[in-house]
CSV table of C-alpha atoms in Angstrom, one decimal:
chain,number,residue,atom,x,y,z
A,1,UNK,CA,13.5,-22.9,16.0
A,2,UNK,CA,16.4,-20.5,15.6
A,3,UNK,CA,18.6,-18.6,17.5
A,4,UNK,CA,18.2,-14.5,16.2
A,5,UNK,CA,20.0,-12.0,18.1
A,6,UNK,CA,18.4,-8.6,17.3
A,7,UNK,CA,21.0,-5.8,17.0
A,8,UNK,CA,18.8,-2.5,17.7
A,9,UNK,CA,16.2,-4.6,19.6
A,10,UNK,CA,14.8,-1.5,21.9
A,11,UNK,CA,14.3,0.6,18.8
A,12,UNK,CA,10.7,1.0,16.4
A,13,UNK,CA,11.8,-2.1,13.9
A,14,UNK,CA,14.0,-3.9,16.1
A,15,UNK,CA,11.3,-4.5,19.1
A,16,UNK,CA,8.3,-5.7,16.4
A,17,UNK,CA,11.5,-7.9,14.7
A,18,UNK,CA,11.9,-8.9,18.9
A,19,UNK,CA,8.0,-9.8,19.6
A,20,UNK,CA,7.5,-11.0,16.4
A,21,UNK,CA,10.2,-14.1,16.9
A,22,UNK,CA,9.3,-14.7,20.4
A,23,UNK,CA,5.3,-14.8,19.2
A,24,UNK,CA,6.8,-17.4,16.7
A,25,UNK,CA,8.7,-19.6,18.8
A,26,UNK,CA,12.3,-18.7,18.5
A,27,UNK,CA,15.2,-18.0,21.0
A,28,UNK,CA,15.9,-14.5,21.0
A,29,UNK,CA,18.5,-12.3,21.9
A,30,UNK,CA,18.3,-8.4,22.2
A,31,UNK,CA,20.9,-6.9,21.7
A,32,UNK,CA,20.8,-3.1,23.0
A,33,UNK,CA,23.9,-0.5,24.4
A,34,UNK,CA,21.5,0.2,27.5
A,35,UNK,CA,19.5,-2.6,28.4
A,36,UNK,CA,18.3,-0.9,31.4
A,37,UNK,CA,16.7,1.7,29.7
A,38,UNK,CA,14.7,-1.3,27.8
A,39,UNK,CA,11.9,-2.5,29.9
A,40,UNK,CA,9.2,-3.3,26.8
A,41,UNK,CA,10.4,-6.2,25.6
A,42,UNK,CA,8.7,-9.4,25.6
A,43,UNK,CA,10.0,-11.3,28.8
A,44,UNK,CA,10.8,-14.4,26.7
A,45,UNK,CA,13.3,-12.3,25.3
A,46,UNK,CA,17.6,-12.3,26.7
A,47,UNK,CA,18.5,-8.6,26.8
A,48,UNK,CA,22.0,-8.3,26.7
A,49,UNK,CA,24.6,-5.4,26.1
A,50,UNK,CA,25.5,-5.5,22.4
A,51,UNK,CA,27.0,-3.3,19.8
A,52,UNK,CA,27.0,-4.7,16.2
A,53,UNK,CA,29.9,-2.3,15.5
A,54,UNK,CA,32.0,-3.8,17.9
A,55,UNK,CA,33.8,-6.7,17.1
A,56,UNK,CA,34.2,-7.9,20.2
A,57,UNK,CA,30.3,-7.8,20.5
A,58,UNK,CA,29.8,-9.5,17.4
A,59,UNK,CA,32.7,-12.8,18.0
A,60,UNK,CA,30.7,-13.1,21.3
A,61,UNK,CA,27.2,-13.4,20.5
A,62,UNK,CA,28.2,-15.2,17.0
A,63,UNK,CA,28.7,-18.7,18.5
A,64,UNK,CA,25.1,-18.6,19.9
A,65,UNK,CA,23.7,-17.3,16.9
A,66,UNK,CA,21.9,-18.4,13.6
A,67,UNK,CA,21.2,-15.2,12.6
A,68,UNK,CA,21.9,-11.7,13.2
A,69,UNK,CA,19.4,-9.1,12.3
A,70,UNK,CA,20.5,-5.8,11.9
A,71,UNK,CA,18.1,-3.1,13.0
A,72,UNK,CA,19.7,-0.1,14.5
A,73,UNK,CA,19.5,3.4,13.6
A,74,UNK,CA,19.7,7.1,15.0
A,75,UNK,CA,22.8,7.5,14.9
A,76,UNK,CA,25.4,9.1,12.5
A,77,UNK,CA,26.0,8.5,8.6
A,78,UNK,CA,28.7,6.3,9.5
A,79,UNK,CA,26.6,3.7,11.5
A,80,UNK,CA,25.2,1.7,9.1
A,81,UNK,CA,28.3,0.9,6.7
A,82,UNK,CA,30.4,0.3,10.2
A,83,UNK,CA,28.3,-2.2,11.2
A,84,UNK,CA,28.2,-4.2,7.4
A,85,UNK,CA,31.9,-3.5,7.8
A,86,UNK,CA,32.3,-5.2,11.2
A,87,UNK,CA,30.0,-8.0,10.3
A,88,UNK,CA,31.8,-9.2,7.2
A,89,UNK,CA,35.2,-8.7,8.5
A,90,UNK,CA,34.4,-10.6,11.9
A,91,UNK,CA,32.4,-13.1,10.8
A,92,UNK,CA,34.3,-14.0,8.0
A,93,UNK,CA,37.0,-15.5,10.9
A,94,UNK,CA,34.1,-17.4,12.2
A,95,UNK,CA,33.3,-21.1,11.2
A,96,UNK,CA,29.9,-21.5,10.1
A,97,UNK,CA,28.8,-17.9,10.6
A,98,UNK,CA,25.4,-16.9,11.4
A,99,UNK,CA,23.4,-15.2,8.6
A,100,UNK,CA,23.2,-11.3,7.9
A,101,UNK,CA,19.5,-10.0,7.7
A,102,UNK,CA,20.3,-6.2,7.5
A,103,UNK,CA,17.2,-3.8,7.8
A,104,UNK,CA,18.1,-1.2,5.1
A,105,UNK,CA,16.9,2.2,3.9
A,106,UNK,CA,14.0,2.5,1.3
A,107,UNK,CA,15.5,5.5,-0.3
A,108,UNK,CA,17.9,3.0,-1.7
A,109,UNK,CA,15.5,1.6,-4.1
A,110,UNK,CA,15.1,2.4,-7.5
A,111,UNK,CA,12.4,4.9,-8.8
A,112,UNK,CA,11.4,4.0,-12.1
A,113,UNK,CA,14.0,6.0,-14.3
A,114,UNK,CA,16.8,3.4,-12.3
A,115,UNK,CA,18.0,6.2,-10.2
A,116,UNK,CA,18.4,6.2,-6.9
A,117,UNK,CA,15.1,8.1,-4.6
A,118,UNK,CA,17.9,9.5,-2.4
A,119,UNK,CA,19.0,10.8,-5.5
A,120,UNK,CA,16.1,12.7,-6.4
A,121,UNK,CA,16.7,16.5,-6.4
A,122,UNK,CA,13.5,17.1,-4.0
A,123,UNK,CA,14.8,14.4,-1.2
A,124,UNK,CA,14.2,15.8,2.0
A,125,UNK,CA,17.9,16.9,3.3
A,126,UNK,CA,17.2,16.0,7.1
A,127,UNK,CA,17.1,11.9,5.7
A,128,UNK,CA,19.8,12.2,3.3
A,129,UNK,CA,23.0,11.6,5.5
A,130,UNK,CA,20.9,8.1,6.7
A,131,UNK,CA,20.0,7.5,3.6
A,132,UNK,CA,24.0,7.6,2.1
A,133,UNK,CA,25.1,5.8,4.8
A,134,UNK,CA,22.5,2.7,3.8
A,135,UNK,CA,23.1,2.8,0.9
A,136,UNK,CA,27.5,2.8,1.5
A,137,UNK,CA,26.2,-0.1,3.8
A,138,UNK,CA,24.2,-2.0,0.2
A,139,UNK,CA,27.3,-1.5,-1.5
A,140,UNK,CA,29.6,-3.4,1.6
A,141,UNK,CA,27.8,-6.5,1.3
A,142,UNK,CA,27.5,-6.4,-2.5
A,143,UNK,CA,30.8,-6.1,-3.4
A,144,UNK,CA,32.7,-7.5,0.3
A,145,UNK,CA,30.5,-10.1,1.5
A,146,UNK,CA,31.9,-13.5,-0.1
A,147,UNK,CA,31.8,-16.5,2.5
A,148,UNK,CA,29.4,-14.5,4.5
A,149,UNK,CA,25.3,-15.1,4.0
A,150,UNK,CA,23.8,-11.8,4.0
A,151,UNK,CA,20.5,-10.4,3.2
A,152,UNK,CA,19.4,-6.7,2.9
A,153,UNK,CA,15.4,-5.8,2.9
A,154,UNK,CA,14.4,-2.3,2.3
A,155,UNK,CA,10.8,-1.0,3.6
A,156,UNK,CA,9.1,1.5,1.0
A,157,UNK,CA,11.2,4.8,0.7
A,158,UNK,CA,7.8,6.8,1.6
A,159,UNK,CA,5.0,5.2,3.6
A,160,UNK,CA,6.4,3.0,6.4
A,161,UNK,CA,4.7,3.5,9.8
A,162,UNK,CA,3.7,1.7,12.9
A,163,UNK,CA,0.3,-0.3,11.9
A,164,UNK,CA,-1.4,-3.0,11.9
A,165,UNK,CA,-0.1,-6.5,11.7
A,166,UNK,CA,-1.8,-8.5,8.9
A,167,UNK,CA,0.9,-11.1,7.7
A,168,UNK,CA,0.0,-10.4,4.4
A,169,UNK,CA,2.7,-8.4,2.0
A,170,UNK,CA,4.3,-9.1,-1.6
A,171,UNK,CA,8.3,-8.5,-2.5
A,172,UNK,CA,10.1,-7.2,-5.1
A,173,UNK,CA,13.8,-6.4,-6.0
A,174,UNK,CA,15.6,-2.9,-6.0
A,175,UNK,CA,12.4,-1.3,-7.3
A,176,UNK,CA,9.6,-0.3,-4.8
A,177,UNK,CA,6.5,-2.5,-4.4
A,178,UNK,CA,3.4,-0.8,-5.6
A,179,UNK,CA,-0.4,-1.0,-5.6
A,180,UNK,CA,-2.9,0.1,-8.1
A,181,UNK,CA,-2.5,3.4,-7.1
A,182,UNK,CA,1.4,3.8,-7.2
A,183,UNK,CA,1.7,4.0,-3.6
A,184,UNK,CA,4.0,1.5,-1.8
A,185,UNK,CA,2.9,1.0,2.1
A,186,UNK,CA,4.0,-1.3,5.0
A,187,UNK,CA,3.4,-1.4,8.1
A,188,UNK,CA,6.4,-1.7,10.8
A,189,UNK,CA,4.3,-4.6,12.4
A,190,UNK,CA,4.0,-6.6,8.9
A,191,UNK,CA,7.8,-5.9,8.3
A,192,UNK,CA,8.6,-7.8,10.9
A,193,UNK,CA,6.7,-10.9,9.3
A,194,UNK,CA,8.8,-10.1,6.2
A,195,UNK,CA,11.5,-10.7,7.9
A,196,UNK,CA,10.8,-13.7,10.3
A,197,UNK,CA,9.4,-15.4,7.3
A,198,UNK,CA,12.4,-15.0,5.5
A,199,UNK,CA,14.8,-16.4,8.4
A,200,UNK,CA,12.0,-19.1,8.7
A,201,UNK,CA,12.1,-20.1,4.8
A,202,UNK,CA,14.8,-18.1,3.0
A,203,UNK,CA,14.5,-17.1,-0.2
A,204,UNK,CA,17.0,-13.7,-0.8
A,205,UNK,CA,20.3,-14.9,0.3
A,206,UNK,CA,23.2,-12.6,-0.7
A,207,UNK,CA,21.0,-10.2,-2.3
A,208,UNK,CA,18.2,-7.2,-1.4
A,209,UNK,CA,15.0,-7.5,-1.4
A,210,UNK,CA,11.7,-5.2,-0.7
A,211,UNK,CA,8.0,-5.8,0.5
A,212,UNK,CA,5.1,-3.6,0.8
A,213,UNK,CA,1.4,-4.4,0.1
């Protein structure tokens, strides 16, 4: 059993991450700005007021945790690399730090020509700010991160929906996860197994990884 405090727990990934660890046994901690507004939440689950940008927020819930798991979003560019930026610099004063599972962008993976798909000409402008500021956060952890474990796992940069949960998926590197077809799909519901089974038996530390069927 580990102790995982979820950093965006109320949100799409963060409350499958949520049920998904309390389903499995673990301690959780949800980590929201307003947990009042966050009544969904499986009741095994401590709901506290956390901000993974805030330093003071992450020395305080560090000494309870094995693992943070990043999975916050809607807010500005900025979010994402702030909060790899907090995490490093914090945890690095910490002994024994928990581990970094970040939930990154899938426009940071590689299409097949070893560009960027938030690089493509046609990327859809409304997701590109997001997008940047995942990718800024990839870069944080690659070149900043030493003494602190990290992990970063990006879902497919198209299809990646709310589904059904089948614990079955496969993983790749920086390059997209494809079927038969081309087409690389994941549900949030199995993403959350992705990454409960990699807190359970890790197998990316201090690198990125993908999964899709």
């Amino acid at each position: 059993m580990s102790n995982i405090v979820v950093f965006g727990a109320g949100g799409t990934a963060g409350s499958r991450i949520t049920a998904e660890a309390v389903r499995r046994g673990h301690r959780v901690t949800a980590a929201v700005r307003r947990p009042e507004a966050v009544t969904y939440l499986p009741a095994e689950a401590r709901v506290v007021t956390g901000d993974v940008t805030s330093a003071r927020s992450v020395r305080e819930l560090a000494p309870e945790a094995d693992v943070f798991v990043v999975a916050v979003g809607g807010g500005e560019r900025t979010l994402w690399p702030d909060a790899a930026r907090t995490l490093v610099s914090t945890l690095r004063e910490v002994p024994d730090p928990p581990r970094i599972i970040h939930l990154g962008g899938g426009a940071t993976l590689l299409a097949p020509d070893g560009t960027r798909f938030l690089d493509a000409p046609d990327f859809p402008d409304r997701y590109r700010d997001p997008a940047l500021g995942q990718a800024e956060a990839l870069d944080l952890y690659r070149s900043a991160a030493d003494g602190v474990p990290w992990t970063y796992l990006s879902p497919p940069p198209l299809e990646f929906h709310p589904g059904e949960r089948t614990g079955r998926y496969r993983t790749g590197g920086d390059h997209p996860v494809t079927d038969a077809q081309g087409r690389s799909v994941l549900s949030y519901e199995d993403l959350a197994v992705a990454v409960l089974d990699e807190i359970e038996n890790p197998r990316h530390l201090n690198t990125r990884f993908t999964a899709a069927y």
